[in-house]
Coordinates of C-alpha atoms in Angstrom, one line a residue:
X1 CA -65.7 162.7 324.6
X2 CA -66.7 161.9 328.1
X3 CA -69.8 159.8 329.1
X4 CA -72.5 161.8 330.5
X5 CA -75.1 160.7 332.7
X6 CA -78.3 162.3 332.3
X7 CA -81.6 162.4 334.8
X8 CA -84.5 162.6 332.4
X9 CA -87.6 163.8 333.7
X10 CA -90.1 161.2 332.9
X11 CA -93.5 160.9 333.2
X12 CA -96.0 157.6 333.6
X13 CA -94.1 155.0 336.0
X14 CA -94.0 152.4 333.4
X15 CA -92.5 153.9 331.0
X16 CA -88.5 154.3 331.3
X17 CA -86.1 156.7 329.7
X18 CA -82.3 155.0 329.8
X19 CA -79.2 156.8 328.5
X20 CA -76.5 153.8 327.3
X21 CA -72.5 153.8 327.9
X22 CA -71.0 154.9 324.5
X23 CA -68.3 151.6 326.1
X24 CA -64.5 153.4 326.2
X25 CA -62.3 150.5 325.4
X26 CA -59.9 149.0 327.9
X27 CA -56.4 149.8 327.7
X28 CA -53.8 147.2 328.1
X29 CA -50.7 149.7 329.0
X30 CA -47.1 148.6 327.9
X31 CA -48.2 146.6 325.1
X32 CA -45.7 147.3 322.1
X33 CA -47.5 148.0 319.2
X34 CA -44.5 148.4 316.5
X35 CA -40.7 148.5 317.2
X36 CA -38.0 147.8 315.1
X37 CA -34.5 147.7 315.7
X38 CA -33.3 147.6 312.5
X39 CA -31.0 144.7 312.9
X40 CA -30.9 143.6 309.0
X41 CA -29.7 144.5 305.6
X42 CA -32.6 146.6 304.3
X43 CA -35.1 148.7 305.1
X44 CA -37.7 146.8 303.7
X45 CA -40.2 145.4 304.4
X46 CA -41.0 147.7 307.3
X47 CA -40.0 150.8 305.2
X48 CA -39.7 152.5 301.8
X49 CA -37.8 155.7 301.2
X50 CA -38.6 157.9 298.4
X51 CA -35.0 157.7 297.2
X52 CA -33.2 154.4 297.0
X53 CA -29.5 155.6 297.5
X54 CA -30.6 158.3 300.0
X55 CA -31.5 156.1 302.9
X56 CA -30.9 152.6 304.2
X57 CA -29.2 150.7 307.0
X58 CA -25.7 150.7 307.9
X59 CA -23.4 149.9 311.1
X60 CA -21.9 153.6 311.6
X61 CA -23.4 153.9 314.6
X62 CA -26.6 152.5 316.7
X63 CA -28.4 152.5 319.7
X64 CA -28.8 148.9 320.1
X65 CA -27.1 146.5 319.2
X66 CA -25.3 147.5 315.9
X67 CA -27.2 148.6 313.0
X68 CA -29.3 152.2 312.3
X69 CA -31.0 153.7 310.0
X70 CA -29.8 156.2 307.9
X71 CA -30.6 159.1 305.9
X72 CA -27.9 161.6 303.7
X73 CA -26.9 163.3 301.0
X74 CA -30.6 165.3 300.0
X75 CA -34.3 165.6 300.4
X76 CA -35.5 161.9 301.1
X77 CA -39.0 160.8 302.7
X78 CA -38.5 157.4 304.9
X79 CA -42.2 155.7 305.5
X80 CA -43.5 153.3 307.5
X81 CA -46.0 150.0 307.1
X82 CA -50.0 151.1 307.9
X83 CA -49.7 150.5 311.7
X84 CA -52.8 149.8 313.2
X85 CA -53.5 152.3 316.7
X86 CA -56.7 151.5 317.5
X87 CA -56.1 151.8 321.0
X88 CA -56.7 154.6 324.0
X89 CA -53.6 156.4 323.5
X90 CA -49.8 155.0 322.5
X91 CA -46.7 156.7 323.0
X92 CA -43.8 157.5 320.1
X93 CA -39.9 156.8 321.2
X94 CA -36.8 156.8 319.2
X95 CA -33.5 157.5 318.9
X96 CA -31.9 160.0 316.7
X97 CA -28.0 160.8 316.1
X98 CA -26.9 163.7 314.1
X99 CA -24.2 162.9 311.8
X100 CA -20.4 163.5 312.6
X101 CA -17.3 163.6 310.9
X102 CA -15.8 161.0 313.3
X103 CA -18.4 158.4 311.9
X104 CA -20.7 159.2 308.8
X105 CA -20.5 163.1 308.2
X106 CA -22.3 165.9 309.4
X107 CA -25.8 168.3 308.1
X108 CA -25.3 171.8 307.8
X109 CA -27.8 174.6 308.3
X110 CA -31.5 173.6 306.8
X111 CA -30.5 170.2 306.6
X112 CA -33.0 168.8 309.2
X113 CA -34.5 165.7 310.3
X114 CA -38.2 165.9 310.1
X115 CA -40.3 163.5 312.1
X116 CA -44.6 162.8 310.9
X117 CA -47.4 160.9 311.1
X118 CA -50.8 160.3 309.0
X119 CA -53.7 161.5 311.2
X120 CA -57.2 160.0 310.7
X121 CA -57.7 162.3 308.0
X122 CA -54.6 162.0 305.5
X123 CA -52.6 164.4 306.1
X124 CA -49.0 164.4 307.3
X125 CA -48.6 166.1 311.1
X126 CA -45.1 167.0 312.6
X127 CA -44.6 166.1 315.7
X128 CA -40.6 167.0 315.8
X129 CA -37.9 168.3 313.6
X130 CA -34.1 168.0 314.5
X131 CA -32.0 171.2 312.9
X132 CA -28.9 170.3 310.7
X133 CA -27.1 172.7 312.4
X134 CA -26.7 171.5 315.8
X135 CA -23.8 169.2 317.6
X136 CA -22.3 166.7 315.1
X137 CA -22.9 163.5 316.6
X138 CA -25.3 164.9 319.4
X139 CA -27.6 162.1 320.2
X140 CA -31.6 162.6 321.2
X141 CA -34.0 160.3 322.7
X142 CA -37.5 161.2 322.3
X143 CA -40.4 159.8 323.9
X144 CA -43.9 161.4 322.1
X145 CA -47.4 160.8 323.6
X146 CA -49.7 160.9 320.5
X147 CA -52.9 163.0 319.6
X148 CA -55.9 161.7 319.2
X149 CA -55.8 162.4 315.9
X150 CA -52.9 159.9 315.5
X151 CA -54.9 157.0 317.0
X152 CA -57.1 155.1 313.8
X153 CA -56.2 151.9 311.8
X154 CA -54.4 153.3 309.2
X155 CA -51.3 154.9 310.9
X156 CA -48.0 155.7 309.1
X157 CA -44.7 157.2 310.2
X158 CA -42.0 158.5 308.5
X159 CA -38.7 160.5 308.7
X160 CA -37.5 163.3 306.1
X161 CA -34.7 164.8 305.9
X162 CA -35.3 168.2 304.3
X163 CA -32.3 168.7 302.3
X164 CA -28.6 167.9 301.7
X165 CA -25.2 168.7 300.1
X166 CA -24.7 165.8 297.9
X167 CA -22.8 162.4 297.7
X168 CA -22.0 161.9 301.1
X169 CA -22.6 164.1 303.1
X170 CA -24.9 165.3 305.5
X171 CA -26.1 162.3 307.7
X172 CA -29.0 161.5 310.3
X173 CA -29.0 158.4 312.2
X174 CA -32.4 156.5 313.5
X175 CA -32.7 153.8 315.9
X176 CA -34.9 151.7 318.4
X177 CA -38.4 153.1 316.8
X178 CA -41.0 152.2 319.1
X179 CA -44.8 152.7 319.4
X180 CA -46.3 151.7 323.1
X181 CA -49.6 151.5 324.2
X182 CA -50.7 153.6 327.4
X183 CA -53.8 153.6 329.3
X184 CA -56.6 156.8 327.9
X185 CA -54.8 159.9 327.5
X186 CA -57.5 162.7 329.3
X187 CA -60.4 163.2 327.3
X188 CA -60.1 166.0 324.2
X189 CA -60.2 169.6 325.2
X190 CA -63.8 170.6 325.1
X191 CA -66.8 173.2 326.8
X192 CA -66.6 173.3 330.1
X193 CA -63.0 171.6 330.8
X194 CA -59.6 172.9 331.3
X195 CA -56.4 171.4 330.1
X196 CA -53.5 171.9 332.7
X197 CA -50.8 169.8 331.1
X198 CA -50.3 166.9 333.9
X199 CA -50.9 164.5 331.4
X200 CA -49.1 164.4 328.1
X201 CA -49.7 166.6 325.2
X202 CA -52.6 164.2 323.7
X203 CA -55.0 166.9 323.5
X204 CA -52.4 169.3 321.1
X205 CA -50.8 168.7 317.8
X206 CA -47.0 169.9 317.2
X207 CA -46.1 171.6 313.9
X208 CA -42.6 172.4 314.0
X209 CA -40.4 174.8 311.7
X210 CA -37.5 174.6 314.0
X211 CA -38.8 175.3 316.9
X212 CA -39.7 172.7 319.5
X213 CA -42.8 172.3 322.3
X214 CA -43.3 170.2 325.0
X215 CA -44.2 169.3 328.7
X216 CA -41.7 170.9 331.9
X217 CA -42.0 171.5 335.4
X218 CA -39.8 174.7 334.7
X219 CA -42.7 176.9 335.8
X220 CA -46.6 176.7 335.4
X221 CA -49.5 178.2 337.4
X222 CA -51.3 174.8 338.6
X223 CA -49.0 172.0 340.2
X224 CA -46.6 170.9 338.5
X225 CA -46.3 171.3 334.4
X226 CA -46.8 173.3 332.0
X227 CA -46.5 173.5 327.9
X228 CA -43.8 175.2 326.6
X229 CA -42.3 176.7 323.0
X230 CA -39.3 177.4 322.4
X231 CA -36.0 177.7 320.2
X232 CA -37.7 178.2 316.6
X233 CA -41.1 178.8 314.9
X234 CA -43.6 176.3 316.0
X235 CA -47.1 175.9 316.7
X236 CA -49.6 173.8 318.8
X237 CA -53.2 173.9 318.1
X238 CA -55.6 172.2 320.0
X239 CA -58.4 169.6 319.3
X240 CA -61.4 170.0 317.2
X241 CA -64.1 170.5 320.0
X242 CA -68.1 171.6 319.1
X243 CA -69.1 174.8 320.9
X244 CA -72.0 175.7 318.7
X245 CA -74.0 176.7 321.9
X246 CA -74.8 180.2 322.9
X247 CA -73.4 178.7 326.4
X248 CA -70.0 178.8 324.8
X249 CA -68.4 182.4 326.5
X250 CA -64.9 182.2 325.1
X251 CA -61.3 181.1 326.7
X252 CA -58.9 181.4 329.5
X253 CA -55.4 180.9 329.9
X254 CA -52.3 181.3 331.6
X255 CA -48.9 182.2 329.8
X256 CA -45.5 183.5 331.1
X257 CA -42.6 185.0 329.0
X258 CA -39.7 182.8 329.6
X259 CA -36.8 184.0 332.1
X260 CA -33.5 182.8 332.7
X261 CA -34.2 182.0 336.3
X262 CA -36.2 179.2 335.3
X263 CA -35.8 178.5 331.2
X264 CA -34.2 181.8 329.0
X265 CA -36.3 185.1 327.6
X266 CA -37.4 185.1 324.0
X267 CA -35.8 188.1 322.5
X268 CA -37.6 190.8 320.1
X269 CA -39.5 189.4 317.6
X270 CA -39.7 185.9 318.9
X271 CA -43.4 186.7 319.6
X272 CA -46.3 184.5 320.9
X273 CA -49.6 184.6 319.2
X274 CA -52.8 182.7 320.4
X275 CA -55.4 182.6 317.8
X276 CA -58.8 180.9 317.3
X277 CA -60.3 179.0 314.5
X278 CA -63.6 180.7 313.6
X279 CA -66.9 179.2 312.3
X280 CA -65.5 179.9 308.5
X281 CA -62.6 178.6 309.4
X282 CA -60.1 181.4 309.2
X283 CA -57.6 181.2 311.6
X284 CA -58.4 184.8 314.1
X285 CA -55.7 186.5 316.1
X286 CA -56.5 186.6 320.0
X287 CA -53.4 188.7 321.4
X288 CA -49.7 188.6 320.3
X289 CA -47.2 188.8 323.4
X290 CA -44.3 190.3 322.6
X291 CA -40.9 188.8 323.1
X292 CA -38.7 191.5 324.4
X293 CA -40.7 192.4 327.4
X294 CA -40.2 191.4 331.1
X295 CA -38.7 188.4 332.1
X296 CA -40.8 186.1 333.9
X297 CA -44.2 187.9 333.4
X298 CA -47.1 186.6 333.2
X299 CA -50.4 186.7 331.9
X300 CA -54.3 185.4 332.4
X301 CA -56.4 186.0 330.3
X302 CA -60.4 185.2 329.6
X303 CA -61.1 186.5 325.9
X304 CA -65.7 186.8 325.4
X305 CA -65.4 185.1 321.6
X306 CA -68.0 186.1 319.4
X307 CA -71.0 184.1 318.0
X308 CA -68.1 183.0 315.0
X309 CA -66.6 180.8 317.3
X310 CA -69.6 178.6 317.8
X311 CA -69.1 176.2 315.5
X312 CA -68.6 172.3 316.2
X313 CA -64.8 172.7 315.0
X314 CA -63.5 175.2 317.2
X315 CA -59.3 174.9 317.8
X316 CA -57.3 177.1 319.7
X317 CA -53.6 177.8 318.8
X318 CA -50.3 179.0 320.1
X319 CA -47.8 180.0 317.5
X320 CA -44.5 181.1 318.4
X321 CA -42.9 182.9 315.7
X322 CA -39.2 182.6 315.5
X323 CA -36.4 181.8 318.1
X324 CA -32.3 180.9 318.4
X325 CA -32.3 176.6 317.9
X326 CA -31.8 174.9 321.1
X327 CA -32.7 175.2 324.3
X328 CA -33.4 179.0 324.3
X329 CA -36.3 181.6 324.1
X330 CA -39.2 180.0 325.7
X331 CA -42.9 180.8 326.6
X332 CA -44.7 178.8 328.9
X333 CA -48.4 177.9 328.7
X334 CA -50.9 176.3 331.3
X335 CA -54.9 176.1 332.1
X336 CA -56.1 176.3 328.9
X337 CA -59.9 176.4 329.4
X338 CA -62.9 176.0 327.0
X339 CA -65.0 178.7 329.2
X340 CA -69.6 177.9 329.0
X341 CA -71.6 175.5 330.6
X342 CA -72.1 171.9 328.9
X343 CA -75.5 172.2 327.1
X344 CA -77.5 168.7 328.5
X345 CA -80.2 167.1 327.2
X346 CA -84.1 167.1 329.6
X347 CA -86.2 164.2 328.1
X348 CA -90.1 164.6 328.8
X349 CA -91.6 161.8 328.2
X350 CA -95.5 161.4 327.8
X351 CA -97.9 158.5 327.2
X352 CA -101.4 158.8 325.7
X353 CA -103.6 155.5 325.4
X354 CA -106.3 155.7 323.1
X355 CA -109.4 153.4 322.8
X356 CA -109.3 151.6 319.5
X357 CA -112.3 148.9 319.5
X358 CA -114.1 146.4 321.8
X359 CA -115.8 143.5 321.2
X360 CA -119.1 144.9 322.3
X361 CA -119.6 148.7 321.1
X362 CA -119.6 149.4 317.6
X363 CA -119.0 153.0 319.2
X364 CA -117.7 154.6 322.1
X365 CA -115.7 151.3 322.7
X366 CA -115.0 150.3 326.6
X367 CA -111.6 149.2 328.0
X368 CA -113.4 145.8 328.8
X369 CA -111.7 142.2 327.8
X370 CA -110.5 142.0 324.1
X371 CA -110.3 145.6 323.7
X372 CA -107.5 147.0 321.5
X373 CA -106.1 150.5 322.5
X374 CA -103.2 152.0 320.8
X375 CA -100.6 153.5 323.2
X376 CA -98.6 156.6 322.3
X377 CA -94.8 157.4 323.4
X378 CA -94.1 160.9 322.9
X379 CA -90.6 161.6 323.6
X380 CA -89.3 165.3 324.0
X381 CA -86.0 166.7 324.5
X382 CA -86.5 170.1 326.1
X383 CA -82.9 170.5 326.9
X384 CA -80.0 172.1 325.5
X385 CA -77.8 169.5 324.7
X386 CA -78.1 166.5 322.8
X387 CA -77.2 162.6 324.3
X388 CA -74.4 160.5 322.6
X389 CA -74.9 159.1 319.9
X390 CA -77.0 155.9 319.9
X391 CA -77.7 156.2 323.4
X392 CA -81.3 156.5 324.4
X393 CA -83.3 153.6 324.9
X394 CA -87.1 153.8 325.9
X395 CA -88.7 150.4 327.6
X396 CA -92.6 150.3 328.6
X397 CA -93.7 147.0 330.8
X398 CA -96.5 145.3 329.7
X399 CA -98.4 145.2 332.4
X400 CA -100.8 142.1 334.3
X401 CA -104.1 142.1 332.4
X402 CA -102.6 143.4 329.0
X403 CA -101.0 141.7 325.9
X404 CA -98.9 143.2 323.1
X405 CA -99.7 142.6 319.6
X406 CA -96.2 141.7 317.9
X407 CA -97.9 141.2 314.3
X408 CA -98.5 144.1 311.4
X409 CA -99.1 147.5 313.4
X410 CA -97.6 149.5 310.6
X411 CA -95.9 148.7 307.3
X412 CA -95.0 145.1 308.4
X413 CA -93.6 146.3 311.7
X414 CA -95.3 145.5 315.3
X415 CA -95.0 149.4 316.3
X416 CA -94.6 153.0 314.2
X417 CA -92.3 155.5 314.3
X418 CA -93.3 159.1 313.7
X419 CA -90.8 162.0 313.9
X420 CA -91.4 165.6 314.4
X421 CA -91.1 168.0 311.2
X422 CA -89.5 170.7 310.2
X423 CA -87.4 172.8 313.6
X424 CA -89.3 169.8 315.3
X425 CA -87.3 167.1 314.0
X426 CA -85.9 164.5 316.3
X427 CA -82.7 163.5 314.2
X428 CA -82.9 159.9 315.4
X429 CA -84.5 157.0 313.6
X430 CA -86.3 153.7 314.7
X431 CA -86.0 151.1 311.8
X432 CA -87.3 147.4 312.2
X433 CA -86.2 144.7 310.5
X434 CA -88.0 141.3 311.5
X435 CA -88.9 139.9 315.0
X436 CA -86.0 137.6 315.0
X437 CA -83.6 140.8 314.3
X438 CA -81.6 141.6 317.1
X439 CA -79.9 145.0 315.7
X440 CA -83.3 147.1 314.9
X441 CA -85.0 149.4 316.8
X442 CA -87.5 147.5 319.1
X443 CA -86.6 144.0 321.2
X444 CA -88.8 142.0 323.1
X445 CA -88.4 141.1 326.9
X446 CA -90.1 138.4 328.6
X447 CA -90.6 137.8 332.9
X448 CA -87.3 137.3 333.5
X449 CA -86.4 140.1 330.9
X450 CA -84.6 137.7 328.6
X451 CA -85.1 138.5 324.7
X452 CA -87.3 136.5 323.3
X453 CA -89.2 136.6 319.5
X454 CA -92.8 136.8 319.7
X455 CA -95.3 134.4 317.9
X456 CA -96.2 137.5 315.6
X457 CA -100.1 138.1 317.3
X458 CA -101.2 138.9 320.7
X459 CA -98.4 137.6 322.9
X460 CA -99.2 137.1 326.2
X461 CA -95.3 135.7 326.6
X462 CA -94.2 139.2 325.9
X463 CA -93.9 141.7 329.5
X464 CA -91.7 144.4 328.7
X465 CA -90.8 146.1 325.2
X466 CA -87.7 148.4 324.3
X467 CA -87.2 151.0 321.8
X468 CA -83.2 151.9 320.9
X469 CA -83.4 154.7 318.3
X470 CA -80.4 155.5 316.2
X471 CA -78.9 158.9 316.2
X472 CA -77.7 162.0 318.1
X473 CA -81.5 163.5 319.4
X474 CA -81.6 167.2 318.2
X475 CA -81.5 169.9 321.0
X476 CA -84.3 172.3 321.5
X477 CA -83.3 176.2 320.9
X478 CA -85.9 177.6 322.7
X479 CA -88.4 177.9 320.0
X480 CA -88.7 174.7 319.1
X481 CA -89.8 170.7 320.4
X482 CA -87.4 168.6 318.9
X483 CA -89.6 165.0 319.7
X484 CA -90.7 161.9 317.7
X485 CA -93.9 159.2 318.7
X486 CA -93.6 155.4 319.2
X487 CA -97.2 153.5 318.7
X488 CA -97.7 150.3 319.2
X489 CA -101.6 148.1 320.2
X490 CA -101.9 146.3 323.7
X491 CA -105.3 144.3 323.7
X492 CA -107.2 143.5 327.3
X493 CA -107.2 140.1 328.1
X494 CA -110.0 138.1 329.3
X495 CA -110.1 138.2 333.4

């Protein structure tokens, strides 16, 4: 998600709104995160395979220096350690041999090499499949750049060869698996920005069924890459992105029907379909191109969506539904763009003092030495759009002539926190803990703004305070004010 930095109209100079970084990590790019070379006996400990006899290591042939991996004979799942990739983005490499005759033995037809990973949410993603029927002994070196989806703590890989003939036969060889760290991919697809494919594929997740998709320079519409399908059924769907706005208009595209001038025609029936994933989350046909048209024609589009495809998990797809394996019948995809203005936040923030007491006046009390007032922070989001989560801080200077009382305003706690109700409801909370807490809501600043605790009374030590709510703040709709209060007592001090 990308930082935003938000002017917040603000009213009362001492009083100040502050939107915080949501703090990207750095990347260190190059870093190898998980290689093995598989320069040993077994697979283990790096590996377990579903079927003992099915897979292993052996010296028919490698990439470097002599040993591979190995799968035959059936259906057999290789899977990796938990791999932990925490990081910006990482990059996937390997190298694959199909089987030959000369050295192991050959896969026939259906007899494919599957290659997955566990996204952030369980469930196995394909990111390539080899088909059985290729080249015997053809050799592939793939280098991947990983979704987002792939980049959490508990990361797996694993192989899987879909099927086989029986006692030895029908081989796949695997070497020099490598996961690299790069620097942050491009943010995830979302309202308002475009994806034009000059930066990996990080955005998009690969199913294959034979088919394959990638990155070329073959042709596009902005300099110099595009997406492209090709050679089987596959399909690419986007991010998850949140475009529950009325702001959200629809998407635009460009796509061009493969030619042999520049890649090779998809033939009939080797159709492309783009589709959307509505707020029920039923996948919704956009427009199916047709593969036995025009060589080299292309296509924009801007498809209106209706008030379905608001909904804050919103995908785009392209699904190509058959093609010839190899390096034939391609379409070609670039400028993908999440059409609608980025909903932002407008703070309004209002301060109301109120007279509480005065040594003097049993009534009608005077803002004269040892007076208490109470001050009131209203603050209002007007706008929108909502700021990142746990990003708003409010700080209000305690002024010459004033002290803050730091003891029991309100349940134990030196200030309270009141939220709106019902539509008005802020969706941030403002929890204290103790004085000496340095994680809940409120923190004390003194001259040289330097935290400090207070002594738990009036304390004159104490110049500026600051409020850090928790939460996303809930946007307004138009008919509504989401907003919460922050009260705290200031006492006069004698001149």
């Amino acid at each position: 998600m990308q930082n935003r930095i938000l002017r917040p109209v603000v009213i009362l100079s001492s009083i100040f709104l502050h939107l915080l970084s949501t703090g990207i990590a750095v990347a260190t790019p190059g870093t190898i995160l998980f290689s093995d070379d598989f320069e040993r006996a077994s697979l283990a400990p790096g590996w377990t395979s579903s079927v003992g006899t099915a897979a292993g290591i052996n010296t028919d042939t490698a990439n470097s220096p002599t040993r591979a991996m190995f799968t035959r004979h059936q259906a057999v799942i290789v899977t990796s350690s938990v791999i932990d990739l925490t990081v910006p983005g990482a990059d996937l490499s390997f190298w694959v041999r199909r089987g030959s005759d000369t050295f192991s033995e050959d896969p026939d037809n259906l007899e494919d090499l599957v290659v997955e990973f566990l996204d952030s949410v369980g469930t196995w993603v394909n990111i390539a499949t080899y088909p059985g029927n290729g080249t015997p002994g053809e050799i592939i070196t793939d280098t991947i750049p990983l979704p987002f989806s792939a980049l959490h703590a508990n990361f797996q890989l694993r192989v899987r060869q879909t099927a086989g003939s029986g006692a030895d036969f029908d081989y796949w060889h695997i070497d020099d698996v490598i996961l690299t760290e790069t620097a942050a991919s491009r943010p995830p697809l979302a309202l308002g920005n475009c994806d034009d494919f000059e930066q990996g594929l990080s955005n998009w997740t690969i199913t294959s069924a034979g088919g394959n998709a990638g990155i070329n320079t073959a042709t596009f519409q902005s300099a110099s890459s595009s997406m492209f399908t090709n050679g089987g059924t596959v399909t690419v769907s986007s991010n998850a992105m949140n475009t529950n706005t009325a702001q959200f208009s629809g998407v635009s595209m460009w796509i061009r029907r493969g030619a042999d001038a520049f890649s090779e025609d998809p033939d009939g029936g080797e159709d492309l379909v783009v589709e959307y994933l509505n707020s029920a989350l039923n996948w919704v046909a956009l427009e199916t191109f047709t593969g036995a048209g025009t060589q080299g024609q292309i296509f924009t589009r801007n498809y209106n969506l209706p008030v379905t495809a608001q909904h804050a998990a919103f995908q785009i797809r392209f699904r190509q539904l058959t093609g010839n394996a190899g390096i034939f019948d391609f379409w070609h995809v670039d400028d993908v763009c999440i059409e609608g203005t980025v909903p932002f936040p407008t703070f309004v923030i209002q301060k109301q003092v109120t007279l509480e007491d005065d040594p003097v006046n049993a009534s009608n009390p005077k803002a004269i030495p040892l007076s208490n007032s109470i001050y009131r922070i209203r603050v209002v989001n007007a706008g929108f759009g909502s700021p990142d989560n746990n990003t708003l801080l409010i700080s209000d200077d305690i002024t010459a002539g004033i002290e803050l009382f730091t003891g029991n305003f309100n349940g134990g706690a030196p200030f309270s926190f009141t939220d709106g109700t019902g539509a008005d409801a802020s969706g941030v909370s403002c929890n204290f803990i103790s004085l000496a807490d340095a994680g809940d809501c409120i923190t004390f600043l003194d001259s040289a703004s330097s935290p400090i605790i207070p002594n738990g009374s009036y304390d004159p030590a104490v110049r500026t305070i600051e409020f850090r709510p928790s939460g996303i703040m809930n946007p307004s709709t138009g008919s509504n004010t989401p907003f919460f209060d922050l009260e705290f007592r200031i006492r006069v001090t004698n001149p």
